[in-house]
Amino acid sequence: MGLPKNNRLRHHKSFQSVYKKGERYYSSQLVMHSLFGINKNCQIIPTQFGISISQKISKKAIVRNYLKRQIKSVIRIFLPKIVSGYQIVIVVKKQIQGCQYSILLREIKELLINAKIVHGY
């Protein structure tokens, strides 16, 4: 099960604006770009996530899609606790190969806490 549609970052333009204007947070296996956004009507948008996995990670789409599914499942756990209005792109580093789910969970949690995007931490 993926993320709800209103929590997905979809367009290339959106990814580029997050890369250029957003803040970066690093962990050993992930890079998180975050940008606080307001829509044209000055309303706070729901937090949107995008995941970027290069073909340098793996040439096989099966492996890349597996990693995306794991990251999405971790995001779904934290989604109710996340502050609205952010656009977040998670970029996967090459060191992630062979990473366990528990390590991925811990790293995403640390990135969200460092960015001060999660309530209650």
PDB file of C-alpha atoms in Angstrom:
ATOM      1  CA  MET A   1       0.000   0.000   0.000  1.00  0.00           C
ATOM      2  CA  GLY A   2       1.461   3.357  -1.053  1.00  0.00           C
ATOM      3  CA  LEU A   3       1.079   6.832   0.323  1.00  0.00           C
ATOM      4  CA  PRO A   4      -2.251   8.682   0.038  1.00  0.00           C
ATOM      5  CA  LYS A   5      -2.461  10.736  -3.176  1.00  0.00           C
ATOM      6  CA  ASN A   6      -2.454  14.105  -1.440  1.00  0.00           C
ATOM      7  CA  ASN A   7       0.802  13.129   0.330  1.00  0.00           C
ATOM      8  CA  ARG A   8       2.706  12.361  -2.877  1.00  0.00           C
ATOM      9  CA  LEU A   9       5.126  14.718  -4.560  1.00  0.00           C
ATOM     10  CA  ARG A  10       4.679  13.973  -8.244  1.00  0.00           C
ATOM     11  CA  HIS A  11       5.908  16.581 -10.695  1.00  0.00           C
ATOM     12  CA  HIS A  12       9.476  17.138 -11.852  1.00  0.00           C
ATOM     13  CA  LYS A  13       9.074  20.870 -11.182  1.00  0.00           C
ATOM     14  CA  SER A  14       8.169  20.169  -7.554  1.00  0.00           C
ATOM     15  CA  PHE A  15      11.217  17.947  -7.079  1.00  0.00           C
ATOM     16  CA  GLN A  16      13.477  20.606  -8.608  1.00  0.00           C
ATOM     17  CA  SER A  17      12.128  23.386  -6.387  1.00  0.00           C
ATOM     18  CA  VAL A  18      12.698  21.236  -3.283  1.00  0.00           C
ATOM     19  CA  TYR A  19      16.259  20.450  -4.426  1.00  0.00           C
ATOM     20  CA  LYS A  20      17.074  24.113  -5.120  1.00  0.00           C
ATOM     21  CA  LYS A  21      15.282  25.926  -2.277  1.00  0.00           C
ATOM     22  CA  GLY A  22      15.021  23.271   0.419  1.00  0.00           C
ATOM     23  CA  GLU A  23      17.169  22.454   3.417  1.00  0.00           C
ATOM     24  CA  ARG A  24      19.253  19.275   3.440  1.00  0.00           C
ATOM     25  CA  TYR A  25      19.647  16.726   6.203  1.00  0.00           C
ATOM     26  CA  TYR A  26      22.089  13.824   5.937  1.00  0.00           C
ATOM     27  CA  SER A  27      22.360  10.355   7.385  1.00  0.00           C
ATOM     28  CA  SER A  28      24.667   7.500   6.456  1.00  0.00           C
ATOM     29  CA  GLN A  29      22.254   6.037   3.895  1.00  0.00           C
ATOM     30  CA  LEU A  30      19.784   8.827   3.051  1.00  0.00           C
ATOM     31  CA  VAL A  31      19.623  12.517   2.211  1.00  0.00           C
ATOM     32  CA  MET A  32      16.421  14.408   2.997  1.00  0.00           C
ATOM     33  CA  HIS A  33      15.533  17.673   1.274  1.00  0.00           C
ATOM     34  CA  SER A  34      12.691  19.605   2.905  1.00  0.00           C
ATOM     35  CA  LEU A  35      10.890  22.782   1.906  1.00  0.00           C
ATOM     36  CA  PHE A  36       8.009  24.465   3.693  1.00  0.00           C
ATOM     37  CA  GLY A  37       5.377  25.326   1.102  1.00  0.00           C
ATOM     38  CA  ILE A  38       2.210  27.363   0.853  1.00  0.00           C
ATOM     39  CA  ASN A  39      -0.101  27.133  -2.156  1.00  0.00           C
ATOM     40  CA  LYS A  40      -1.270  30.066  -4.306  1.00  0.00           C
ATOM     41  CA  ASN A  41      -4.262  30.764  -2.032  1.00  0.00           C
ATOM     42  CA  CYS A  42      -1.946  31.156   1.006  1.00  0.00           C
ATOM     43  CA  GLN A  43      -3.189  27.877   2.469  1.00  0.00           C
ATOM     44  CA  ILE A  44      -0.929  25.299   4.055  1.00  0.00           C
ATOM     45  CA  ILE A  45      -0.689  22.196   1.881  1.00  0.00           C
ATOM     46  CA  PRO A  46      -0.560  18.653   3.276  1.00  0.00           C
ATOM     47  CA  THR A  47       2.968  17.315   3.648  1.00  0.00           C
ATOM     48  CA  GLN A  48       4.108  15.663   0.427  1.00  0.00           C
ATOM     49  CA  PHE A  49       6.852  13.091  -0.017  1.00  0.00           C
ATOM     50  CA  GLY A  50       8.936  12.087  -3.002  1.00  0.00           C
ATOM     51  CA  ILE A  51      11.548   9.344  -3.175  1.00  0.00           C
ATOM     52  CA  SER A  52      14.507   9.426  -5.531  1.00  0.00           C
ATOM     53  CA  ILE A  53      16.547   6.297  -6.207  1.00  0.00           C
ATOM     54  CA  SER A  54      19.206   6.443  -8.896  1.00  0.00           C
ATOM     55  CA  GLN A  55      20.021   3.603 -11.246  1.00  0.00           C
ATOM     56  CA  LYS A  56      23.481   3.717  -9.674  1.00  0.00           C
ATOM     57  CA  ILE A  57      21.915   2.036  -6.634  1.00  0.00           C
ATOM     58  CA  SER A  58      20.827  -0.917  -8.742  1.00  0.00           C
ATOM     59  CA  LYS A  59      20.202  -1.483 -12.415  1.00  0.00           C
ATOM     60  CA  LYS A  60      17.263  -3.704 -11.486  1.00  0.00           C
ATOM     61  CA  ALA A  61      13.916  -1.939 -11.091  1.00  0.00           C
ATOM     62  CA  ILE A  62      12.828  -4.712  -8.714  1.00  0.00           C
ATOM     63  CA  VAL A  63      15.477  -3.670  -6.191  1.00  0.00           C
ATOM     64  CA  ARG A  64      14.733   0.056  -6.546  1.00  0.00           C
ATOM     65  CA  ASN A  65      10.978  -0.500  -6.173  1.00  0.00           C
ATOM     66  CA  TYR A  66      11.554  -2.691  -3.105  1.00  0.00           C
ATOM     67  CA  LEU A  67      13.530   0.119  -1.465  1.00  0.00           C
ATOM     68  CA  LYS A  68      10.792   2.627  -2.357  1.00  0.00           C
ATOM     69  CA  ARG A  69       8.155   0.388  -0.784  1.00  0.00           C
ATOM     70  CA  GLN A  70      10.203   0.075   2.396  1.00  0.00           C
ATOM     71  CA  ILE A  71      10.692   3.847   2.640  1.00  0.00           C
ATOM     72  CA  LYS A  72       6.988   4.483   1.982  1.00  0.00           C
ATOM     73  CA  SER A  73       6.000   2.070   4.736  1.00  0.00           C
ATOM     74  CA  VAL A  74       8.248   3.923   7.198  1.00  0.00           C
ATOM     75  CA  ILE A  75       6.764   7.269   6.099  1.00  0.00           C
ATOM     76  CA  ARG A  76       3.240   5.894   6.626  1.00  0.00           C
ATOM     77  CA  ILE A  77       4.155   5.132  10.246  1.00  0.00           C
ATOM     78  CA  PHE A  78       5.199   8.743  10.903  1.00  0.00           C
ATOM     79  CA  LEU A  79       2.585  10.461   8.700  1.00  0.00           C
ATOM     80  CA  PRO A  80       0.065  11.209  11.504  1.00  0.00           C
ATOM     81  CA  LYS A  81       2.835  12.875  13.559  1.00  0.00           C
ATOM     82  CA  ILE A  82       4.256  15.018  10.734  1.00  0.00           C
ATOM     83  CA  VAL A  83       3.624  18.776  10.563  1.00  0.00           C
ATOM     84  CA  SER A  84       1.584  19.912   7.527  1.00  0.00           C
ATOM     85  CA  GLY A  85       2.985  22.154   4.829  1.00  0.00           C
ATOM     86  CA  TYR A  86       6.268  20.479   3.929  1.00  0.00           C
ATOM     87  CA  GLN A  87       7.508  19.068   0.650  1.00  0.00           C
ATOM     88  CA  ILE A  88      10.085  16.387   1.339  1.00  0.00           C
ATOM     89  CA  VAL A  89      12.319  14.449  -1.047  1.00  0.00           C
ATOM     90  CA  ILE A  90      14.263  11.464   0.257  1.00  0.00           C
ATOM     91  CA  VAL A  91      17.313  10.579  -1.829  1.00  0.00           C
ATOM     92  CA  VAL A  92      18.860   7.152  -1.359  1.00  0.00           C
ATOM     93  CA  LYS A  93      22.656   6.794  -1.169  1.00  0.00           C
ATOM     94  CA  LYS A  94      24.549   3.861  -2.596  1.00  0.00           C
ATOM     95  CA  GLN A  95      25.400   2.497   0.883  1.00  0.00           C
ATOM     96  CA  ILE A  96      21.776   1.417   1.402  1.00  0.00           C
ATOM     97  CA  GLN A  97      22.222  -1.935  -0.314  1.00  0.00           C
ATOM     98  CA  GLY A  98      21.715  -4.707   2.211  1.00  0.00           C
ATOM     99  CA  CYS A  99      20.226  -2.317   4.763  1.00  0.00           C
ATOM    100  CA  GLN A 100      17.737  -3.766   7.237  1.00  0.00           C
ATOM    101  CA  TYR A 101      14.278  -2.279   7.741  1.00  0.00           C
ATOM    102  CA  SER A 102      15.010  -1.367  11.379  1.00  0.00           C
ATOM    103  CA  ILE A 103      18.024   0.719  10.343  1.00  0.00           C
ATOM    104  CA  LEU A 104      15.956   2.461   7.669  1.00  0.00           C
ATOM    105  CA  LEU A 105      13.247   3.184  10.242  1.00  0.00           C
ATOM    106  CA  ARG A 106      15.779   4.669  12.664  1.00  0.00           C
ATOM    107  CA  GLU A 107      17.463   6.833  10.005  1.00  0.00           C
ATOM    108  CA  ILE A 108      14.226   8.310   8.651  1.00  0.00           C
ATOM    109  CA  LYS A 109      13.068   9.006  12.204  1.00  0.00           C
ATOM    110  CA  GLU A 110      16.346  10.807  12.974  1.00  0.00           C
ATOM    111  CA  LEU A 111      16.122  12.861   9.779  1.00  0.00           C
ATOM    112  CA  LEU A 112      12.546  13.933  10.528  1.00  0.00           C
ATOM    113  CA  ILE A 113      13.481  14.852  14.111  1.00  0.00           C
ATOM    114  CA  ASN A 114      16.552  16.834  12.982  1.00  0.00           C
ATOM    115  CA  ALA A 115      14.381  18.747  10.511  1.00  0.00           C
ATOM    116  CA  LYS A 116      11.845  19.427  13.303  1.00  0.00           C
ATOM    117  CA  ILE A 117       9.027  18.081  11.145  1.00  0.00           C
ATOM    118  CA  VAL A 118       7.642  15.526  13.629  1.00  0.00           C
ATOM    119  CA  HIS A 119       5.324  16.402  16.535  1.00  0.00           C
ATOM    120  CA  GLY A 120       6.232  15.052  19.948  1.00  0.00           C
ATOM    121  CA  TYR A 121       9.997  14.502  19.581  1.00  0.00           C
TER     122      TYR A 121
END
